[in-house]
Amino acid sequence: MTASSILKPIIAAPSSTLPFLFILMWSSGYVVGKLALPYAGPFTLLFLRFALAALVLLAIALLTRAPWPTGWKPAAHLVVVGLLMQALQFSSLYTGLKLGVSAGVSALIVGTMPLFTALGASVLLHERVNGRQWLGLAAGLGGVALVVADRIGGATLAGLGAVSLALVGITLSTLYQKKYCSNADLRTGGCIQLTVAGIVALPLALWFEGFEVRWGMELLLASGWLSVVNSIGAVSLLFLMMRTGEASKVASLFYLVPGTTALMGFAVLGETPGAMTLAGFMVTAGAVYVCTRQRRIRCTGR
């Protein structure tokens, strides 16, 4: 059984559709998370998300006899990715929101990740980023700004610093995963990463929120979606695309997340997108096309 077996039905789809599946799955996490937050605090919800996803991957790994890392170095690399991608990114993001940073400002800050990933990939991974790609990346940043321009409000310096840490987490984890964990098994590697993130989220949930939960079908369904579709499905697709595509091109897909999330918010939450949001979505779609059209991102599995 291959490392990509847990995503076999998705990987069997045409490779050109995988980036769009990733965008839909990743964007859905913002909407479902907003639906779940009335029933649990941010860190409590994160712990439930990480713990359930880790248990699911552990069961899959044991049933399929997936290979575990041999030696402490591969395991340590997976721990680092888990701390950066899951724990640091989401804990910092939720902390910033709690400190008063609006969702629009948070999306704008984290949405600059493709620019920093492209810069890091050119320096650390020696990937060539040409002028047209830099132009597309800059245009994508402008499109993200359009999407959130009408939502920017006041925010504390501490809150902005926390959301900036989320940007650091997702940028560094993308580069680190590409450099050190590109051949890790998705089942056991994901289990390790999510377990580490859960260990970090648990004391935060206990200390700041008393682990207060309003159990109900809404929370159970939302936690299941966040765990299986987002923490397992979307993250696994991201890592699979990182294996077969350049980091800067895969990262450019994140420019489509704010606009896609806005459309989902309109359909599920009744949040009406304004003209600037629609314009920003069109700009970001064009920017992603410019950044990725030279070589299609393929994900055939191994």
Coordinates of C-alpha atoms in Angstrom, one line a residue:
M1 CA 0.0 0.0 0.0
T2 CA 1.4 3.4 -1.0
A3 CA 1.7 6.4 1.2
S4 CA -1.2 8.1 -0.6
S5 CA -3.6 5.2 0.0
I6 CA -5.8 7.2 2.4
L7 CA -6.6 9.6 -0.4
K8 CA -6.9 7.0 -3.1
P9 CA -10.4 8.0 -4.3
I10 CA -9.2 11.6 -4.6
I11 CA -5.8 10.8 -6.1
A12 CA -7.6 8.7 -8.8
A13 CA -9.2 11.9 -10.1
P14 CA -7.5 13.8 -12.9
S15 CA -4.4 15.6 -11.6
S16 CA -5.7 19.0 -12.8
T17 CA -8.6 18.8 -10.4
L18 CA -6.5 18.2 -7.2
P19 CA -5.5 21.9 -6.7
F20 CA -9.2 22.8 -6.8
L21 CA -10.2 20.1 -4.4
F22 CA -7.5 21.3 -2.1
I23 CA -8.8 24.9 -2.2
L24 CA -12.4 23.7 -1.5
M25 CA -11.3 21.5 1.4
W26 CA -9.0 24.1 3.0
S27 CA -11.5 27.0 2.6
S28 CA -14.3 25.0 4.2
G29 CA -12.3 24.9 7.4
Y30 CA -13.0 28.6 8.0
V31 CA -16.7 28.3 7.6
V32 CA -17.1 25.1 9.6
G33 CA -14.8 26.5 12.3
K34 CA -17.1 29.5 12.6
L35 CA -20.1 27.2 12.9
A36 CA -18.4 25.2 15.7
L37 CA -16.9 28.1 17.8
P38 CA -20.2 28.8 19.7
Y39 CA -20.0 25.3 21.2
A40 CA -16.3 25.3 22.3
G41 CA -13.4 27.7 22.8
P42 CA -10.8 28.1 20.1
F43 CA -8.1 26.0 21.8
T44 CA -10.6 23.4 22.9
L45 CA -11.9 23.1 19.4
L46 CA -8.4 22.8 18.1
F47 CA -7.6 20.0 20.6
L48 CA -10.8 18.1 19.5
R49 CA -9.8 18.6 15.9
F50 CA -6.2 17.4 16.3
A51 CA -7.0 14.5 18.7
L52 CA -9.7 13.0 16.5
A53 CA -7.7 13.3 13.4
A54 CA -4.6 11.7 15.1
L55 CA -6.8 8.8 16.3
V56 CA -8.2 8.3 12.8
L57 CA -4.8 8.2 11.2
L58 CA -3.4 6.0 13.9
A59 CA -6.2 3.4 13.2
I60 CA -5.5 3.6 9.5
A61 CA -1.8 3.3 10.0
L62 CA -2.2 0.2 12.2
L63 CA -4.8 -1.5 9.9
T64 CA -2.7 -0.9 6.8
R65 CA 0.7 -1.6 8.5
A66 CA 2.0 1.7 7.4
P67 CA 5.7 2.3 7.9
W68 CA 6.8 4.5 10.9
P69 CA 9.9 6.7 10.8
T70 CA 13.1 4.8 11.4
G71 CA 15.5 6.7 13.6
W72 CA 15.0 9.9 15.5
K73 CA 15.9 12.4 12.7
P74 CA 12.9 11.6 10.4
A75 CA 10.6 11.6 13.4
A76 CA 12.0 14.9 14.7
H77 CA 11.4 16.5 11.3
L78 CA 7.8 15.4 11.4
V79 CA 7.5 16.9 14.9
V80 CA 8.8 20.2 13.6
V81 CA 6.3 20.3 10.8
G82 CA 3.5 19.5 13.2
L83 CA 4.5 22.3 15.6
L84 CA 4.7 24.8 12.7
M85 CA 1.8 23.8 10.4
Q86 CA -0.8 22.7 13.0
A87 CA 0.1 24.1 16.5
L88 CA 1.8 27.4 15.7
Q89 CA -0.4 28.4 12.8
F90 CA -3.8 27.7 14.2
S91 CA -3.1 28.5 17.8
S92 CA -1.6 31.9 16.8
L93 CA -4.5 32.6 14.4
Y94 CA -7.2 31.9 17.0
T95 CA -5.3 33.9 19.6
G96 CA -5.2 36.9 17.2
L97 CA -8.9 36.6 16.6
K98 CA -9.5 36.5 20.3
L99 CA -7.4 39.6 20.8
G100 CA -9.6 41.6 18.4
V101 CA -8.1 41.1 15.0
S102 CA -10.8 40.9 12.4
A103 CA -11.2 37.9 10.1
G104 CA -10.4 40.2 7.2
V105 CA -7.1 41.3 8.6
S106 CA -6.2 37.8 9.6
A107 CA -6.9 36.6 6.0
L108 CA -4.9 39.4 4.6
I109 CA -1.8 38.6 6.8
V110 CA -1.9 34.9 6.3
G111 CA -2.8 35.3 2.7
T112 CA 0.7 36.8 2.0
M113 CA 2.2 33.4 2.6
P114 CA 2.8 32.7 -1.2
L115 CA 5.1 35.7 -1.5
F116 CA 7.2 34.6 1.5
T117 CA 7.2 31.0 0.4
A118 CA 8.4 32.0 -3.1
L119 CA 11.2 34.0 -1.5
G120 CA 12.1 31.2 0.9
A121 CA 12.0 28.6 -1.9
S122 CA 14.3 30.6 -4.1
V123 CA 16.8 31.0 -1.2
L124 CA 16.5 27.8 0.7
L125 CA 15.3 25.3 -1.9
H126 CA 17.0 26.9 -4.9
E127 CA 13.8 27.0 -6.9
R128 CA 13.8 29.4 -9.8
V129 CA 11.1 32.0 -9.5
N130 CA 11.0 34.1 -12.7
G131 CA 9.7 37.6 -13.3
R132 CA 6.3 36.5 -14.5
Q133 CA 5.8 34.4 -11.4
W134 CA 6.8 37.3 -9.1
L135 CA 4.4 39.5 -11.0
G136 CA 1.6 37.0 -10.5
L137 CA 2.5 36.6 -6.8
A138 CA 2.3 40.4 -6.3
A139 CA -1.0 40.6 -8.2
G140 CA -2.3 37.8 -6.0
L141 CA -1.5 39.8 -2.9
G142 CA -3.4 42.8 -4.4
G143 CA -6.4 40.5 -5.0
V144 CA -6.3 39.3 -1.4
A145 CA -6.2 43.0 -0.3
L146 CA -9.4 43.6 -2.4
V147 CA -11.2 40.7 -0.8
V148 CA -10.6 41.9 2.7
A149 CA -10.4 45.7 2.2
D150 CA -14.0 46.3 3.3
R151 CA -13.6 44.1 6.4
I152 CA -10.5 45.7 7.9
G153 CA -11.1 47.1 11.4
G154 CA -9.1 48.1 14.4
A155 CA -6.8 45.6 15.9
T156 CA -4.4 45.5 18.8
L157 CA -0.6 45.2 18.3
A158 CA -0.5 42.0 20.3
G159 CA -3.3 40.5 18.1
L160 CA -1.5 41.5 14.9
G161 CA 1.7 40.0 16.2
A162 CA -0.2 36.7 17.0
V163 CA -1.6 36.5 13.4
S164 CA 1.8 37.3 12.1
L165 CA 3.1 34.2 13.9
A166 CA 0.4 32.2 12.1
L167 CA 1.9 33.4 8.8
V168 CA 5.4 32.4 10.0
G169 CA 4.1 29.0 11.0
I170 CA 2.5 28.1 7.7
T171 CA 5.3 29.6 5.6
L172 CA 8.1 27.8 7.5
S173 CA 6.2 24.5 7.6
T174 CA 5.6 24.6 3.9
L175 CA 9.3 25.0 3.2
Y176 CA 10.4 22.6 5.9
Q177 CA 8.0 19.9 4.7
K178 CA 9.3 20.3 1.1
K179 CA 12.9 20.0 2.2
Y180 CA 12.9 17.4 4.9
C181 CA 9.7 15.4 4.9
S182 CA 8.8 15.0 1.2
N183 CA 9.0 11.2 1.4
A184 CA 7.3 10.7 4.7
D185 CA 4.3 8.4 4.8
L186 CA 1.1 10.4 5.0
R187 CA -0.6 8.1 7.5
T188 CA 2.1 7.8 10.2
G189 CA 3.6 11.2 9.5
G190 CA 0.2 12.9 9.8
C191 CA -0.5 11.0 13.0
I192 CA 2.8 12.2 14.6
Q193 CA 2.2 15.8 13.5
L194 CA -1.4 15.9 14.8
T195 CA -0.4 14.2 18.1
V196 CA 2.2 16.9 18.7
A197 CA -0.3 19.6 17.9
G198 CA -2.8 18.1 20.2
I199 CA -0.3 18.0 23.0
V200 CA 0.3 21.7 22.5
A201 CA -3.4 22.6 22.3
L202 CA -4.6 20.7 25.4
P203 CA -2.8 22.8 28.1
L204 CA -4.0 26.0 26.3
A205 CA -7.6 24.7 26.3
L206 CA -7.4 23.8 30.0
W207 CA -5.6 27.0 31.1
F208 CA -7.5 29.7 29.1
E209 CA -10.9 28.0 28.6
G210 CA -11.3 25.4 31.3
F211 CA -12.0 22.9 28.4
E212 CA -15.6 24.0 28.4
V213 CA -17.7 22.3 25.7
R214 CA -21.4 22.4 24.8
W215 CA -21.8 18.9 23.4
G216 CA -24.3 18.5 20.6
M217 CA -24.7 17.1 17.1
E218 CA -23.5 20.4 15.6
L219 CA -20.2 20.2 17.4
L220 CA -19.7 16.5 16.6
L221 CA -20.3 17.1 12.9
A222 CA -18.1 20.1 12.8
S223 CA -15.3 18.5 14.7
G224 CA -15.5 15.5 12.4
W225 CA -15.4 17.7 9.3
L226 CA -12.4 19.7 10.6
S227 CA -10.6 16.5 11.6
V228 CA -11.2 14.4 8.5
V229 CA -11.6 16.9 5.7
N230 CA -9.2 19.6 6.9
S231 CA -6.6 18.2 9.1
I232 CA -6.3 14.9 7.2
G233 CA -7.6 15.5 3.7
A234 CA -6.6 19.1 2.9
V235 CA -3.2 18.9 4.7
S236 CA -2.4 15.5 3.0
L237 CA -3.3 17.0 -0.4
L238 CA -1.0 19.9 0.3
F239 CA 1.9 17.7 1.1
L240 CA 1.3 15.5 -1.9
M241 CA 1.3 18.5 -4.2
M242 CA 4.5 19.7 -2.5
R243 CA 6.2 16.4 -3.4
T244 CA 5.5 16.8 -7.1
G245 CA 5.4 20.6 -7.6
E246 CA 7.6 23.5 -6.8
A247 CA 6.9 25.1 -3.4
S248 CA 6.3 28.6 -4.7
K249 CA 3.7 27.3 -7.3
V250 CA 1.8 25.2 -4.8
A251 CA 1.8 28.0 -2.2
S252 CA 0.3 30.4 -4.8
L253 CA -3.0 28.3 -4.5
F254 CA -3.6 29.9 -1.1
Y255 CA -4.4 33.2 -2.9
L256 CA -7.7 31.6 -3.9
V257 CA -8.7 30.7 -0.3
P258 CA -10.0 34.1 0.8
G259 CA -12.3 34.5 -2.2
T260 CA -13.5 30.9 -2.0
T261 CA -14.1 31.2 1.7
A262 CA -16.2 34.4 1.0
L263 CA -18.4 32.5 -1.5
M264 CA -18.8 29.6 1.0
G265 CA -19.7 32.1 3.7
F266 CA -22.4 33.5 1.5
A267 CA -23.9 30.1 0.8
V268 CA -23.7 28.7 4.3
L269 CA -23.6 31.7 6.7
G270 CA -25.5 34.2 4.6
E271 CA -22.6 36.6 4.5
T272 CA -23.1 38.6 1.3
P273 CA -19.8 39.4 -0.6
G274 CA -19.4 42.9 -1.8
A275 CA -18.2 44.1 -5.2
M276 CA -14.6 44.4 -4.0
T277 CA -14.7 40.8 -2.8
L278 CA -15.9 39.5 -6.2
A279 CA -13.3 41.7 -7.9
G280 CA -10.6 40.4 -5.6
F281 CA -11.6 36.8 -6.3
M282 CA -11.2 37.4 -10.1
V283 CA -7.8 39.0 -9.6
T284 CA -6.5 36.2 -7.4
A285 CA -7.8 33.6 -9.9
G286 CA -5.8 35.2 -12.7
A287 CA -2.7 35.6 -10.5
V288 CA -2.7 31.9 -9.6
Y289 CA -3.1 31.0 -13.3
V290 CA 0.0 33.2 -14.1
C291 CA 2.0 31.6 -11.3
T292 CA 1.2 28.0 -12.2
R293 CA 0.6 27.7 -16.0
Q294 CA 4.3 27.1 -16.9
R295 CA 4.2 23.7 -15.3
R296 CA 0.9 22.0 -14.2
I297 CA 0.9 20.9 -10.6
R298 CA 0.6 17.2 -10.8
C299 CA -0.1 14.7 -8.0
T300 CA -0.1 11.2 -9.1
G301 CA 0.8 9.5 -5.7
R302 CA 3.7 7.1 -5.0

